Coordinates of C-alpha atoms in Angstrom, one line a residue:
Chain A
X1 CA 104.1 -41.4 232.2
X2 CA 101.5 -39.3 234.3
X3 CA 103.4 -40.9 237.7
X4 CA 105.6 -38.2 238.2
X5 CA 103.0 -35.6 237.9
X6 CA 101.0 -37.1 240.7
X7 CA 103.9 -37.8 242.8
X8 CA 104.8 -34.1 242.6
X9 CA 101.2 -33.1 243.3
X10 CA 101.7 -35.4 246.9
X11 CA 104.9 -33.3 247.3
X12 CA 103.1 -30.6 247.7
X13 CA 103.2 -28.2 250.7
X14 CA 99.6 -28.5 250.5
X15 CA 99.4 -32.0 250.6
X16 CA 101.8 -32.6 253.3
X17 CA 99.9 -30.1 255.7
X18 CA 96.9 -32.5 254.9
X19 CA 98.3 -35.9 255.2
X20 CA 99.9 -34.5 259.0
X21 CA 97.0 -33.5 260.4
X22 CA 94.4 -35.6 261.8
X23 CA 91.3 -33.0 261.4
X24 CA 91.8 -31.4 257.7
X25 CA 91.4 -34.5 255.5
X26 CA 88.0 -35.2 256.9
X27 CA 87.1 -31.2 257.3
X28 CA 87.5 -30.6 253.9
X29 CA 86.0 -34.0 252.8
X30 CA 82.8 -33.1 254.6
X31 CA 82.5 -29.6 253.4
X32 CA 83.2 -31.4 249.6
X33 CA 80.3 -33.5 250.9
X34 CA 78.1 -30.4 251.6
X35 CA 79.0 -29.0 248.1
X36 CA 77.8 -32.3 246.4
X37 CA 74.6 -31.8 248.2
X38 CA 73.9 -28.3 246.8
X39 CA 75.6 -29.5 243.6
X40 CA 72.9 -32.3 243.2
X41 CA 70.3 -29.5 244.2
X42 CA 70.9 -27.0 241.5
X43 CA 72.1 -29.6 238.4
X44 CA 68.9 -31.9 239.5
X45 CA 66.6 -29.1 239.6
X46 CA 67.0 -28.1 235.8
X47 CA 67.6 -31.4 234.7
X48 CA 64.6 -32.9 236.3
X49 CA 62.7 -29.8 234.4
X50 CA 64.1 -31.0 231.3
X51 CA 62.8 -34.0 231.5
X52 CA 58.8 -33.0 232.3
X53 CA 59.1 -33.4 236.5
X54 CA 59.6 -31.2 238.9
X55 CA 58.7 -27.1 238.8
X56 CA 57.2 -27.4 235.2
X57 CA 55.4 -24.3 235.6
X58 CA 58.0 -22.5 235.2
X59 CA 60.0 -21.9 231.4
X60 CA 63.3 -23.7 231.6
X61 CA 65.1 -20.7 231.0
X62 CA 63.9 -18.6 234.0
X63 CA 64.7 -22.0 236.4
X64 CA 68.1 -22.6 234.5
X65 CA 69.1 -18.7 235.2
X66 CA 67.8 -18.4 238.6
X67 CA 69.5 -22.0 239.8
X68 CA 73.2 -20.4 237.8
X69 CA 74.6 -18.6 240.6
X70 CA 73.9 -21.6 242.8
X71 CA 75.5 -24.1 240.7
X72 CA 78.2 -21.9 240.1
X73 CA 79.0 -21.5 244.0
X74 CA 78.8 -25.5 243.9
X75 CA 81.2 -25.9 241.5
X76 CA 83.4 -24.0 243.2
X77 CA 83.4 -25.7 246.7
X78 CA 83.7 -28.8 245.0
X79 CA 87.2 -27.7 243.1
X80 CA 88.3 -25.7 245.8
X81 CA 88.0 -29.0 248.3
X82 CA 88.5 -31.6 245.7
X83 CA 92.1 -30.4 244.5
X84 CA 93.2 -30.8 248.2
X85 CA 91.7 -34.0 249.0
X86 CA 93.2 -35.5 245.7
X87 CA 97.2 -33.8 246.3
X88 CA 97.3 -35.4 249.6
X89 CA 96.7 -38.5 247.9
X90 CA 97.5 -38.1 244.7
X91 CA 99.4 -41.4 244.3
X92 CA 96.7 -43.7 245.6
X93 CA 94.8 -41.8 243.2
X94 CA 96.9 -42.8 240.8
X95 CA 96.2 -46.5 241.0
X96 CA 93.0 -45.9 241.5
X97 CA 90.7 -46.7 238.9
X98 CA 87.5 -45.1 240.2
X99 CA 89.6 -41.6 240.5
X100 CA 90.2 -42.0 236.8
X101 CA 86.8 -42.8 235.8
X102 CA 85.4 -39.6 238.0
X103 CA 88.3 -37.3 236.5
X104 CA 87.7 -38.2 233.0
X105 CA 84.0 -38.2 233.5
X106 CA 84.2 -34.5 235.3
X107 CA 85.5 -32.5 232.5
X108 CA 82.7 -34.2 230.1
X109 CA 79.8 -33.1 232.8
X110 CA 81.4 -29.3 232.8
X111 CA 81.7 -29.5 229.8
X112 CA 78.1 -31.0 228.7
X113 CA 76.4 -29.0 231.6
X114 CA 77.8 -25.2 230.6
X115 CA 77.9 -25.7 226.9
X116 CA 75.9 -27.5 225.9
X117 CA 73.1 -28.1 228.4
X118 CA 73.2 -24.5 229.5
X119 CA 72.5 -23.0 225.5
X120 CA 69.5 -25.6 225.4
X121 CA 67.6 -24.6 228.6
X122 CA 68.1 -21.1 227.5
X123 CA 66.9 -21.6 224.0
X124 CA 63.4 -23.0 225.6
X125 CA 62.7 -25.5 223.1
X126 CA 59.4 -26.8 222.9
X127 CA 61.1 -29.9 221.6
X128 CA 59.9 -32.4 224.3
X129 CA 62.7 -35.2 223.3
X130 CA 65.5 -33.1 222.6
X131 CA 65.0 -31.4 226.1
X132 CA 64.4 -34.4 227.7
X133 CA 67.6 -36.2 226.1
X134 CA 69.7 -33.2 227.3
X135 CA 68.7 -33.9 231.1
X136 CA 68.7 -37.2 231.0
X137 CA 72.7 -37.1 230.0
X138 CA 73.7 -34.7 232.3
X139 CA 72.1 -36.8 235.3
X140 CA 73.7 -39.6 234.1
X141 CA 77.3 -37.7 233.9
X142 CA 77.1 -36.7 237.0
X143 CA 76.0 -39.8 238.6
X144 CA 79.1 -41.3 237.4
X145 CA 80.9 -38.5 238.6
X146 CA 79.9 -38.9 242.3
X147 CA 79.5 -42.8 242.5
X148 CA 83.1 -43.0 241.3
X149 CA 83.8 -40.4 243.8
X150 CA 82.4 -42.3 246.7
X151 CA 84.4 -45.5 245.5
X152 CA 87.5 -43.8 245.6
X153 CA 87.2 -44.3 248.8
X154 CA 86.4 -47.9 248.6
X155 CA 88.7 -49.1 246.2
Chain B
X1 CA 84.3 -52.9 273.0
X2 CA 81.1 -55.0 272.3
X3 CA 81.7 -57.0 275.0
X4 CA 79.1 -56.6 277.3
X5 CA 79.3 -56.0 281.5
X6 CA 76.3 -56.7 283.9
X7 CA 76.5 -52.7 283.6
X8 CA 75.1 -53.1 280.1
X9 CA 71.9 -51.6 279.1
X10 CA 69.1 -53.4 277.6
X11 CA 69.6 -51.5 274.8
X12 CA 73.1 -52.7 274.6
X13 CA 72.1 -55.8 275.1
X14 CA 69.4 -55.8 272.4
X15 CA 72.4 -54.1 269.9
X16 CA 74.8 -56.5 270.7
X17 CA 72.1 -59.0 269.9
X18 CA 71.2 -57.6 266.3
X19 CA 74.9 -57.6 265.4
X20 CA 75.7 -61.1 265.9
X21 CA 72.7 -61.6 263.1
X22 CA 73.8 -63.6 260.7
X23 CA 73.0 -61.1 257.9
X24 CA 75.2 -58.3 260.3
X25 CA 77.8 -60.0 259.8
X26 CA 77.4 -61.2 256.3
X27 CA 76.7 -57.4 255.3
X28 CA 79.5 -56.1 257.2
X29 CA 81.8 -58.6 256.1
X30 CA 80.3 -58.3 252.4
X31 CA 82.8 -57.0 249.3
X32 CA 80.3 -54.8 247.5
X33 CA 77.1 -55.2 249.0
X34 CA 78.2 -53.0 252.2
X35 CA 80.3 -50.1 249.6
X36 CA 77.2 -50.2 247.6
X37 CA 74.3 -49.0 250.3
X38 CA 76.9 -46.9 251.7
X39 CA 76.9 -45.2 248.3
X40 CA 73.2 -45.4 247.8
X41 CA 72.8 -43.4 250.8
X42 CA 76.0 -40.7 249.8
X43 CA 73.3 -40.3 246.4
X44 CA 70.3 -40.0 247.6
X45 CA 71.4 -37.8 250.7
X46 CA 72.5 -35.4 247.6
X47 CA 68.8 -36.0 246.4
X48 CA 67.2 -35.5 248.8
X49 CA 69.3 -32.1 250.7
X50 CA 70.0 -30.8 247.7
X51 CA 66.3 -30.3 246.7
X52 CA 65.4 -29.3 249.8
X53 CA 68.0 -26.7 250.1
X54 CA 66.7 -25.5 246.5
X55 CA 63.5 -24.6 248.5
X56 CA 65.1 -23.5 251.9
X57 CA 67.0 -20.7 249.5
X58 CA 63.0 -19.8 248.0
X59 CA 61.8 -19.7 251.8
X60 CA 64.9 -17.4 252.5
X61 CA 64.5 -15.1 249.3
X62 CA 67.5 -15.9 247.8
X63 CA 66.4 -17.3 245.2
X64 CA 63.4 -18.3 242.6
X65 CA 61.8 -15.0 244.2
X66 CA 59.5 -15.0 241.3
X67 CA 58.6 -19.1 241.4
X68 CA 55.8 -19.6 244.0
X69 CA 56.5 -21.3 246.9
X70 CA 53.6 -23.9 246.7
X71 CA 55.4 -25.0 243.7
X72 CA 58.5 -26.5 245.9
X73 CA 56.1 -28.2 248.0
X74 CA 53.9 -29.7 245.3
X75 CA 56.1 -30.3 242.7
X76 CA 59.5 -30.7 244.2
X77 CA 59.2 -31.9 247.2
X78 CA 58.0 -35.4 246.1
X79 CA 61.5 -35.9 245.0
X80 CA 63.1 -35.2 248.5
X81 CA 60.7 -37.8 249.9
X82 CA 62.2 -40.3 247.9
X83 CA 65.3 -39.2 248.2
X84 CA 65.0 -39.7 252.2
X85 CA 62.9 -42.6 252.4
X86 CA 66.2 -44.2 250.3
X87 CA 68.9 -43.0 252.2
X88 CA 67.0 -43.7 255.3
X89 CA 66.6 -47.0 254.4
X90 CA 70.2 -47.6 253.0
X91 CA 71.3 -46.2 256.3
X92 CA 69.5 -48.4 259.1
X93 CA 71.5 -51.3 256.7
X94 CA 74.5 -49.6 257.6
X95 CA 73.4 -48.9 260.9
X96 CA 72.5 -52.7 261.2
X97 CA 75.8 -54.1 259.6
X98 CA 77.3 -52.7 263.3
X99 CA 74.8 -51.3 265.6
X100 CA 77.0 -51.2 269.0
X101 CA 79.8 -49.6 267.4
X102 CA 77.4 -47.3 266.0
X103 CA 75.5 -46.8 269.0
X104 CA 78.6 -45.3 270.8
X105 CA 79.7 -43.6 268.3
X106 CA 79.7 -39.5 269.3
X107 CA 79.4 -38.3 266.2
X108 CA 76.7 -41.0 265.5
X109 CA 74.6 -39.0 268.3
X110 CA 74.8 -35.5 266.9
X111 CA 73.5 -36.7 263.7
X112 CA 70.7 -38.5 265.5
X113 CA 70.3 -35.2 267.4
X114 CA 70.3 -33.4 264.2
X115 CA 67.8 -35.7 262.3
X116 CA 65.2 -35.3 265.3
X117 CA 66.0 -31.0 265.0
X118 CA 65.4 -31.6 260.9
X119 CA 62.6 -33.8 261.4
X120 CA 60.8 -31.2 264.0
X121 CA 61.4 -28.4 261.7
X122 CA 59.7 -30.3 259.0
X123 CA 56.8 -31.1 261.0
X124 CA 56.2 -27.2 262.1
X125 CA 57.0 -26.0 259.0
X126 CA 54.2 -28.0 257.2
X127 CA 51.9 -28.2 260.4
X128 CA 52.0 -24.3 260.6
X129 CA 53.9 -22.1 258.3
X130 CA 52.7 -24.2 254.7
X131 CA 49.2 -24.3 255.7
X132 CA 48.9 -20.3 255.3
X133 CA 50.9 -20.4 252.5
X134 CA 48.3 -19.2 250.0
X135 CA 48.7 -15.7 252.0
X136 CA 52.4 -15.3 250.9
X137 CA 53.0 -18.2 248.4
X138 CA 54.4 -15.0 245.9
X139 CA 56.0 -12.6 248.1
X140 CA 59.6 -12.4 246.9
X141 CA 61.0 -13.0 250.4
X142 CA 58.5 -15.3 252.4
X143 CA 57.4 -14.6 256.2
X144 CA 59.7 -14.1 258.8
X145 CA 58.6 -18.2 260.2
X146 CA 59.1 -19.0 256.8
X147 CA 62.3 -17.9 256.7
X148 CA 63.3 -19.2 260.2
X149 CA 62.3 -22.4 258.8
X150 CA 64.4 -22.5 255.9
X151 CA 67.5 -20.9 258.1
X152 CA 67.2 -24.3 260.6
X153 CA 66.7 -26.6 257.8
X154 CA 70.0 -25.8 255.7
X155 CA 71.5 -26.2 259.3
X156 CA 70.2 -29.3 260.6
X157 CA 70.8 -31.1 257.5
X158 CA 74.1 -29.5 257.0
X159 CA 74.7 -30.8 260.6
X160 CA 73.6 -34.5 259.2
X161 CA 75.8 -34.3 256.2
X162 CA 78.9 -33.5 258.6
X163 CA 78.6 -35.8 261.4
X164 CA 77.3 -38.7 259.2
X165 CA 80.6 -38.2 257.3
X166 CA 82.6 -38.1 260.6
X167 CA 81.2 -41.4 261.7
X168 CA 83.9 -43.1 259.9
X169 CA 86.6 -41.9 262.2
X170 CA 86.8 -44.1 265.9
X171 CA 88.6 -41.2 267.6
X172 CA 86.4 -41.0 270.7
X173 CA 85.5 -44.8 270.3
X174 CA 85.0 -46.6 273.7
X175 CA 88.1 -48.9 273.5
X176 CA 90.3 -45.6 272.7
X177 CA 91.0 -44.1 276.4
X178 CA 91.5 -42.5 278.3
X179 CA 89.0 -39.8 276.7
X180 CA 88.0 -37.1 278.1
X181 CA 85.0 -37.3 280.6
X182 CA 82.3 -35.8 278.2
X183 CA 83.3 -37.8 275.8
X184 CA 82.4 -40.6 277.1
X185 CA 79.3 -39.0 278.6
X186 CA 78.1 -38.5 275.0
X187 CA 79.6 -41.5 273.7
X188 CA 78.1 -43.3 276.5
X189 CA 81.0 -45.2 277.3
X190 CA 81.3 -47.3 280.3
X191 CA 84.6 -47.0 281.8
X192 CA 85.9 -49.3 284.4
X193 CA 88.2 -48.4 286.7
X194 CA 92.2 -50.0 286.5
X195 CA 91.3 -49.8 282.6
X196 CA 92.7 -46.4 282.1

């Protein structure tokens, strides 16, 4: 049903320019690469505060508001480059079962990270478990989000 | 390309050796096993740069201005270390699963290159810079060394990130000439004449 959709998103003018040139798939793959790297920074750096390691000194809230604009510019560069990389090979996607695991996974780590995750480190519980329970998910989201990632490649 | 001429090094000779290990070629050959230390290390290099970019950006003064900076170094930094002791690990596997290809590899070199930058930066930073740090450990925006430090970090590792990723394409591979003659000079490539 969804076939059409992704063979129009490889029809792209984007996509085309991708798939004929031999430097842009793996420019924009690496700067996707440098995204997930300042991605893992700022969502580890709150979630491992969460969770009782890391810079415990300071309140939850401060580190989750000072780490926001950070995570924000991650997010970004990892759209901005993923959407590419995925039109120009959007059908391979398509049979792909780690792509769908990471794209159904994505929007629940978004999702879990700036609604839900977000309103609790702002909040500053002093509820050790509740905190705790909030970081562990999100690491665990977005571990699935990046392993399936890498095995799109693999698969 | 891994055969070897009397021109060959004894490195060559030694890498050529390793790779005809029986668990080199079981790893490279493997289904999973290969695909999942390659991921390992794709993980933990997130682990490991991203936290350490979280405290290049508090050396810089662009951020946590209000966190002290002994607080990166105590309580985050434990986390980087295991982040790199893991993906260092996963990658001499991958390294191992095909060492000569690896070897010549150009892009290969400029991440070695960048690792030994990173690695020197660490080591000056914490030899010199850290060691005064009680002296500026809250000042919004940290000395100008600090800073410096932080600056060449986010670089070299950037640098890493990149060419590890390119490492996966053979364009300037030994067997794929005629290149051009720094290219082979970095790739070290041995080209004999008649074979262009």
């Amino acid at each position: 049903m969804l076939l059409p959709f992704f063979e129009w998103c490889e029809s792209t003018v984007i996509a085309s320019t991708i798939q004929n040139s031999l430097w842009l798939f793996p420019v924009i793959e690496s700067v996707h690469l440098l995204g997930l790297c300042l991605l893992g920074g700022s969502i580890l750096l709150v979630d491992l505060r969460l969770m009782g390691f890391g810079l415990t000194h300071q309140s939850i809230s401060e580190l989750n508001r000072q780490v926001r604009p950070w995570l924000l510019v991650a997010v970004t560069v990892m759209l901005v480059t993923g959407v590419p990389l995925f039109l120009s090979e959007a059908i391979k996607c398509y049979y792909n079962r780690s792509f769908w695991v990471k794209i159904t996974t994505l929007p629940l780590a978004l999702a879990f990270t700036f609604l839900v995750r977000n309103r609790i480190a702002r909040a500053d519980s002093k509820v050790a478990y509740i905190n705790a329970t909030t970081g562990a998910i999100s690491v665990v989201l977005w571990f699935i989000v990046a392993a399936a990632g890498r095995w799109i490649g693999f698969s | 390309m891994n055969g070897l001429t009397d021109g060959s090094s004894l490195i060559e000779r030694f890498l050529a050796w390793l790779g005809a290990t029986p668990w080199s070629v079981a790893l490279l050959e493997s289904l999973y096993v290969w695909p999942l230390i390659e991921s390992v290390h794709v993980l933990t290099i997130a682990l490991f740069v991203g936290t350490a970019v979280m405290m290049d950006l508090r050396l810089l003064g662009f951020a946590f201005k209000r966190v002290p900076a002994s607080a990166f170094t105590e309580r985050l930094l434990p986390w980087t270390r295991v982040g790199f002791a893991v993906s260092l690990m996963t990658g001499l596997l991958v390294f191992y699963s095909q060492p000569v290809r690896y070897y010549h590899n150009v892009f290969f070199r400029i991440k070695v290159l960048a690792l030994i930058l990173a690695g020197l930066n660490v080591w000056l930073f914490h030899s010199r810079v850290h060691r005064r740090v009680s002296q500026w450990d809250l000042n919004p925006v940290p000395p100008r060394a600090a800073r410096v430090a932080g600056v060449v970090s986010i670089f070299a590792w950037a640098l890493v990130v990149v060419t590890g990723r390119m490492i996966a394409y053979n364009w300037f591979d030994c067997d794929l000439q005629p290149q051009p003659d720094f290219v082979n000079w970095l790739a070290g490539c041995v080209v004999e004449a008649g074979v262009e």
